[in-house]
Amino acid sequence: MNYTQAKEKMTAIGQEHILRYFDELSPAQQENLLKQIEETDFSVLKRIDCGASDERGVFSPLAAMQLSEIEARRQEFYDVGAEAIKAGKTAALLLAGGMGTRLGSDNPKGMYDIGVTKPVYIFERIVSNLLDVVKDTDTWIRLFIMTSEKNHDATVKFFKEQDYFGYKADRIVFFKQDMAPACDFDGKLYMEAKDRISTSPNGNAGWYSSMVRAGLDKILTDEGIEWIDIFAVDNVLQRICDPCFVGATILADVAVGAKVVRKAAPDEKVGVMCLEDGRPSIVEYYELSEEMMDAKDENGDPAYNYGVILNYLFRTSELTKVTDDKMPLHVVRKKIPYIDETGTQIKPSEPNGYKFEQLVLDMIHQLSSCLPYEVVRDKEFAPIKNATGVDSVESARELLKKNHIEL
Ligand code: UTP
């Protein structure tokens, strides 16, 4: 793309300010900017005023498999899950492409040290949890790690420096997720440098399309991987590729299994597993009507009672049914670093614009069936979103201590 074509493209969408510094740039920088303009999908900007994903269908309850049933069938589930893992049919995928802005560190979130008497990194905890299953099943589970352009090099370097926290390096594959442009509240694109439009990772649902673009679906096919456990970087207690969960999902013969926790209160701020127009879905806490909060199942328990913890086991053969353009695009208010009119770098302390994301939970809705699988909150859910307060380093440390993990 040449300058005239770029100018035309940007003028047509009211974003010609992107070329404001063009004459000051070196030929290499000019080329970078023109390439970015050519490759970026700006159609997301139209979504700001569309009310995005607000339209929802008819919700109904989806019963979870509860702890009592899991306990009663533990051995049966374990045997089936362990067999699948040993046969190499199960992989893990760490979602580490997020910006972790709430935690406020410049490094990738997984590099955060949550130790007290010694360094304990978030990545270390995650790998250690997976290593439990590796040891238990005597199988090196294939581990994919999704990063983004913003944190890829730092993440890969850190894993190498730390000798992959004891994991087998050739069983790990790092890949970058795709990016989306970011803009201010009026829809004007931000620039992060004079030769670069501000971009941010395109949401955690980007994992599958980004994996395909990187040609990694070939690994799934070549290695006969039938199940892939997708999980967030910030839950330092979660069990990954947990054989019982794998076995229960296989035996339920569903497209996806979802780890869920019993809600602490009817109005707790978690997304709740349910059906929407008959398909599995997640209803956000602010979408729950009074009626839904009061609804009871046949045992008299709350019918919408199980919150998701971002740990899903997808049947890989179902993934081709998931298409990006059927998924809603979430317009999210975030802090976006940018350069102002004078070219000065600004790092805002409050949200100053929109990012565009597709979320894993919307992938679930494209699938035909789901098993919500209950786990004990205090044993499997210690998310680190903030430095202090709710879902923080402090609260996670407390839970880790409760689980006798040395910090
Ligand atoms: P969060 O919703 O907590 O987002 O991600 P975040 O970007 O990490 O954090 P904040 O909101 O800026 O503080 C949940 C999980 O999804 C991953 C994150 O790395 C985390 O594991 N994620 C999120 C991605 O991999 N890519 C994305 O584009 C967004």
XYZ file of C-alpha atoms and ligand atoms in Angstrom:
436
model
C 0.000 0.000 0.000
C 1.372 3.456 -0.887
C 0.793 6.772 0.886
C -2.079 7.861 -1.388
C -3.956 4.602 -0.889
C -3.391 4.740 2.880
C -4.615 8.337 2.997
C -7.720 7.361 1.037
C -8.419 4.368 3.313
C -8.024 6.382 6.500
C -9.929 9.441 5.219
C -12.871 7.230 4.235
C -13.264 6.202 7.889
C -12.442 9.617 9.377
C -9.034 8.549 10.734
C -6.611 10.536 8.562
C -4.838 11.854 11.700
C -2.970 8.522 11.714
C -0.769 9.915 8.929
C -0.067 13.165 10.788
C 3.628 12.376 11.420
C 4.274 10.610 8.113
C 6.738 13.197 6.742
C 8.859 13.025 9.921
C 9.320 9.248 9.661
C 12.279 7.351 8.226
C 11.536 5.276 5.104
C 11.499 2.087 7.238
C 9.028 3.624 9.721
C 6.841 4.867 6.853
C 6.756 1.362 5.495
C 5.791 -0.040 8.929
C 2.889 2.334 9.252
C 1.634 1.702 5.710
C 1.815 -2.041 6.344
C -0.130 -1.700 9.586
C -2.789 0.388 7.832
C -3.049 -2.227 5.104
C -3.305 -5.189 7.473
C -5.506 -3.838 10.264
C -9.195 -4.646 10.315
C -10.773 -1.271 11.144
C -14.345 -2.536 10.801
C -14.410 -3.068 14.587
C -14.665 0.723 15.002
C -18.196 0.631 13.588
C -19.252 -1.501 16.531
C -18.889 1.232 19.166
C -22.377 2.634 18.590
C -24.099 -0.637 17.816
C -24.761 -1.595 21.410
C -22.446 -4.498 20.504
C -23.436 -7.745 22.148
C -26.397 -6.535 24.197
C -29.049 -8.634 22.529
C -29.525 -11.926 24.325
C -31.835 -14.878 23.816
C -34.041 -16.731 26.281
C -32.156 -18.098 29.281
C -32.931 -21.367 31.032
C -30.983 -23.339 33.670
C -28.275 -25.868 32.807
C -27.697 -28.382 35.602
C -24.108 -28.749 36.783
C -22.475 -32.011 37.745
C -22.135 -31.514 41.475
C -19.409 -32.548 43.912
C -21.494 -35.388 45.371
C -21.788 -37.104 41.983
C -18.130 -36.428 41.176
C -17.074 -37.981 44.489
C -19.231 -41.048 43.889
C -17.801 -41.569 40.394
C -14.252 -40.286 41.043
C -12.431 -43.521 40.176
C -14.460 -44.076 37.007
C -13.769 -40.499 35.834
C -10.124 -40.692 36.795
C -9.540 -43.909 34.867
C -11.098 -42.590 31.656
C -9.321 -39.206 31.942
C -5.911 -40.679 32.781
C -6.203 -43.091 29.867
C -6.933 -40.215 27.445
C -4.008 -38.200 28.833
C -1.613 -41.151 28.586
C -2.727 -41.706 24.992
C -1.695 -38.076 24.248
C -5.277 -37.070 23.476
C -5.270 -34.072 25.820
C -3.414 -30.751 25.541
C -3.347 -27.609 27.677
C -3.492 -24.010 26.469
C -2.472 -21.145 28.700
C -4.175 -17.844 27.838
C -1.413 -15.351 28.527
C -2.079 -12.743 25.865
C -3.920 -10.321 28.161
C -2.497 -6.976 29.218
C -3.145 -7.466 32.943
C -3.747 -3.734 33.327
C -5.571 -4.078 36.636
C -2.550 -5.674 38.243
C -0.540 -2.713 37.002
C 2.788 -4.376 36.212
C 4.643 -3.633 32.985
C 5.758 -7.252 32.697
C 3.541 -10.120 31.504
C 1.156 -11.048 34.335
C 2.683 -14.512 34.690
C 6.030 -12.948 35.642
C 4.478 -11.414 38.744
C 6.166 -12.616 41.924
C 3.570 -13.579 44.539
C 6.142 -15.090 46.896
C 6.611 -13.995 50.505
C 9.785 -15.697 51.712
C 11.068 -16.635 48.234
C 10.180 -15.770 44.639
C 7.062 -17.604 43.438
C 5.993 -16.502 39.994
C 2.462 -16.892 38.661
C 3.805 -18.883 35.680
C 5.670 -21.113 38.110
C 2.484 -21.939 40.015
C 0.638 -22.722 36.782
C 3.389 -25.014 35.479
C 3.693 -26.686 38.866
C -0.060 -27.464 38.828
C 0.285 -29.059 35.406
C 3.409 -30.936 36.470
C 1.302 -32.702 39.139
C -0.692 -34.331 36.337
C 2.432 -34.995 34.272
C 3.905 -36.908 37.200
C 0.667 -38.638 38.058
C 0.103 -39.906 34.504
C 3.750 -40.147 33.533
C 2.960 -38.170 30.377
C 4.371 -34.869 29.088
C 1.173 -33.089 28.135
C 1.490 -30.760 25.126
C 1.374 -27.182 26.462
C 0.476 -24.251 24.210
C 1.116 -20.761 25.535
C -0.684 -17.871 23.858
C 1.031 -14.510 24.168
C 0.517 -11.263 22.263
C 2.807 -9.007 20.283
C 3.059 -6.897 23.467
C 4.399 -9.582 25.793
C 5.670 -12.418 23.597
C 9.423 -11.798 23.773
C 9.397 -11.133 27.526
C 7.346 -14.284 28.175
C 9.505 -16.579 26.062
C 12.702 -15.121 27.556
C 11.402 -15.575 31.090
C 10.441 -19.206 30.566
C 13.879 -19.878 29.105
C 15.672 -18.122 31.976
C 13.650 -20.138 34.477
C 14.379 -23.376 32.610
C 10.658 -23.712 31.829
C 9.986 -24.248 35.550
C 10.896 -27.902 35.115
C 8.641 -28.499 32.105
C 10.002 -30.239 29.031
C 10.864 -27.398 26.647
C 10.052 -29.315 23.492
C 6.507 -29.975 24.736
C 5.792 -26.222 24.912
C 4.700 -24.141 21.916
C 4.418 -20.365 22.221
C 2.289 -18.445 19.735
C 1.059 -14.869 19.395
C -2.579 -13.897 19.262
C -3.951 -11.343 16.809
C -4.350 -7.671 17.647
C -7.215 -5.165 17.214
C -6.966 -1.351 16.988
C -7.825 0.775 20.041
C -9.544 4.169 20.038
C -10.720 6.993 22.287
C -14.328 7.353 23.479
C -15.200 9.252 20.263
C -13.930 6.432 18.087
C -10.678 8.177 17.049
C -7.782 5.754 16.779
C -4.953 6.246 19.233
C -1.331 6.086 18.130
C 1.221 4.415 20.381
C 4.149 5.847 18.396
C 4.491 8.148 15.420
C 4.692 5.140 13.128
C 2.245 2.883 14.955
C -1.481 2.757 15.640
C -2.347 1.620 19.200
C -3.457 -1.973 19.226
C -4.423 -4.459 21.886
C -4.862 -8.244 21.954
C -8.188 -9.191 20.377
C -9.605 -10.998 23.408
C -9.130 -14.481 24.803
C -11.378 -16.073 22.164
C -8.604 -15.155 19.745
C -6.841 -18.370 20.787
C -8.364 -20.664 18.207
C -8.200 -18.454 15.099
C -4.687 -17.309 16.086
C -3.641 -20.915 16.543
C -4.961 -21.806 13.113
C -3.250 -18.791 11.542
C 0.018 -19.955 13.109
C -0.551 -23.411 11.559
C -0.737 -25.055 14.983
C -3.978 -26.875 14.356
C -1.698 -29.245 12.443
C -0.152 -30.277 15.776
C -3.628 -31.097 17.075
C -4.312 -33.291 14.060
C -0.844 -34.846 13.770
C -0.649 -35.745 17.453
C -4.256 -36.928 17.690
C -5.169 -34.333 20.328
C -8.909 -34.680 20.940
C -9.298 -32.387 23.954
C -7.727 -29.058 24.795
C -7.919 -27.454 28.239
C -8.020 -23.670 27.918
C -7.236 -21.760 31.106
C -6.450 -18.262 32.373
C -3.004 -17.222 33.550
C -4.291 -15.638 36.726
C -5.884 -18.514 38.649
C -2.931 -19.863 40.604
C -4.832 -22.736 42.222
C -6.579 -24.331 39.262
C -5.965 -27.943 38.304
C -5.107 -28.222 34.619
C -5.938 -31.320 32.533
C -7.287 -32.741 35.759
C -7.916 -36.412 34.903
C -11.322 -36.522 36.663
C -12.565 -33.463 34.786
C -11.259 -34.911 31.516
C -12.916 -38.270 32.227
C -16.256 -36.739 33.252
C -16.317 -34.599 30.088
C -15.505 -37.553 27.836
C -18.157 -39.736 29.474
C -20.761 -36.966 29.253
C -20.087 -36.963 25.487
C -20.307 -33.181 25.238
C -18.572 -30.616 23.020
C -17.027 -28.808 25.991
C -16.589 -29.191 29.734
C -16.535 -26.106 31.969
C -15.168 -25.963 35.483
C -17.613 -24.078 37.692
C -17.832 -23.046 41.331
C -20.951 -22.776 43.479
C -21.844 -19.095 43.842
C -21.107 -17.553 47.225
C -24.299 -15.425 47.057
C -27.180 -15.114 44.536
C -25.864 -11.723 43.401
C -22.179 -12.650 43.278
C -20.377 -10.989 40.364
C -19.530 -14.045 38.272
C -20.742 -15.243 34.886
C -23.181 -18.128 35.374
C -23.432 -21.241 33.219
C -26.880 -21.673 31.650
C -28.681 -22.343 28.383
C -29.562 -19.518 26.008
C -32.077 -20.420 23.315
C -31.303 -24.032 24.150
C -27.528 -23.785 23.644
C -24.889 -23.586 26.382
C -24.110 -20.043 27.370
C -22.913 -17.784 30.151
C -25.114 -15.119 31.616
C -23.267 -12.204 33.216
C -24.172 -11.271 36.794
C -25.670 -7.928 35.684
C -27.941 -9.739 33.204
C -29.498 -11.944 35.893
C -33.089 -10.857 36.530
C -34.682 -11.069 40.014
C -36.708 -13.947 38.683
C -33.582 -15.843 37.605
C -31.893 -15.170 40.945
C -34.944 -16.621 42.735
C -35.460 -19.596 40.387
C -34.988 -23.050 41.968
C -34.109 -26.456 40.519
C -35.995 -29.693 41.318
C -34.040 -30.043 44.598
C -34.997 -26.555 45.708
C -31.470 -25.202 45.113
C -30.884 -21.982 43.129
C -31.174 -22.825 39.419
C -28.483 -20.357 38.297
C -25.911 -21.258 40.873
C -22.622 -22.102 39.169
C -20.077 -19.500 38.085
C -17.417 -20.123 35.438
C -13.716 -19.858 36.301
C -12.273 -19.723 32.765
C -11.151 -23.331 32.586
C -12.758 -25.172 29.668
C -12.035 -28.491 28.030
C -12.891 -28.222 24.319
C -13.386 -31.211 22.046
C -11.033 -30.281 19.220
C -13.247 -31.708 16.457
C -15.910 -29.150 17.442
C -13.644 -26.143 17.066
C -14.067 -25.811 13.322
C -17.739 -25.026 14.045
C -16.722 -21.892 15.922
C -16.455 -18.906 13.625
C -15.207 -15.461 14.563
C -17.917 -13.573 12.701
C -20.706 -15.311 14.629
C -19.207 -14.239 17.943
C -20.162 -10.907 19.506
C -17.486 -8.263 19.700
C -17.160 -6.759 23.171
C -16.332 -3.072 23.323
C -14.368 -2.668 26.558
C -13.324 0.515 28.365
C -9.597 0.260 29.121
C -6.462 2.284 29.821
C -4.719 2.769 26.468
C -1.203 4.251 26.308
C -0.849 6.753 23.450
C 1.054 9.753 22.109
C -0.667 13.127 22.204
C -0.651 15.848 19.482
C 2.818 16.944 20.572
C 4.166 13.392 20.266
C 4.492 12.958 24.062
C 3.920 9.449 25.435
C 0.952 9.287 27.830
C 0.228 6.403 30.182
C -3.305 7.006 31.496
C -4.256 6.080 35.042
C -7.968 5.786 34.187
C -9.725 4.156 31.219
C -9.439 6.531 28.254
C -10.899 4.526 25.400
C -12.147 1.303 23.894
C -10.560 -2.000 23.033
C -12.338 -4.678 21.028
C -12.401 -8.238 22.261
C -13.992 -11.572 21.554
C -14.332 -13.769 24.626
C -13.945 -17.489 25.211
C -17.346 -17.626 26.869
C -18.965 -16.681 23.549
C -17.286 -19.675 21.914
C -19.238 -21.913 24.271
C -22.509 -20.597 22.878
C -21.590 -21.788 19.400
C -21.284 -25.359 20.609
C -24.148 -27.790 21.003
C -23.517 -29.172 24.503
C -21.581 -28.436 27.674
C -20.918 -30.132 30.998
C -20.609 -27.679 33.900
C -18.348 -29.562 36.362
C -18.262 -28.348 39.952
C -14.937 -27.788 41.713
C -14.295 -26.661 45.281
C -13.767 -22.935 45.218
C -11.188 -22.807 48.016
C -9.155 -25.494 46.314
C -9.326 -24.358 42.704
C -10.149 -20.692 42.405
C -7.620 -18.046 43.356
C -7.714 -15.461 40.548
C -5.282 -12.563 40.590
C -6.800 -9.575 38.856
C -5.778 -6.745 41.196
C -2.823 -5.918 43.451
C -4.994 -5.640 46.559
C -8.595 -6.333 47.658
C -10.950 -8.708 45.851
C -9.301 -11.251 43.491
C -5.876 -9.954 44.301
C -2.354 -11.044 45.125
C -3.373 -10.831 48.818
C -6.495 -12.981 48.494
C -4.652 -15.541 46.333
C -1.831 -15.776 48.907
C -4.381 -16.576 51.617
C -5.882 -19.347 49.509
C -2.475 -20.754 48.577
C -1.547 -20.878 52.262
C -4.820 -22.693 53.036
C -3.759 -25.264 50.450
C -0.348 -25.660 52.107
C 1.568 -24.117 49.223
C 4.802 -22.536 50.387
C 5.248 -18.910 49.442
P -8.730 -10.729 31.746
O -10.136 -10.601 31.366
O -8.411 -10.740 33.190
O -7.900 -9.580 30.986
O -8.155 -12.043 31.057
P -6.415 -9.071 31.140
O -6.125 -8.300 29.889
O -5.440 -10.167 31.443
O -6.423 -8.136 32.411
P -6.961 -6.626 32.613
O -8.433 -6.654 32.376
O -6.225 -5.756 31.625
O -6.580 -6.336 34.029
C -8.522 -13.338 31.437
C -7.549 -14.294 30.776
O -7.578 -14.168 29.356
C -6.299 -13.858 28.858
C -5.547 -13.220 30.004
O -4.153 -13.329 29.803
C -6.076 -14.048 31.167
O -5.427 -15.302 31.221
N -6.432 -12.950 27.707
C -7.214 -11.838 27.791
C -5.773 -13.263 26.542
O -5.034 -14.272 26.466
N -5.924 -12.414 25.477
C -6.689 -11.314 25.518
O -6.791 -10.605 24.496
C -7.365 -11.014 26.709
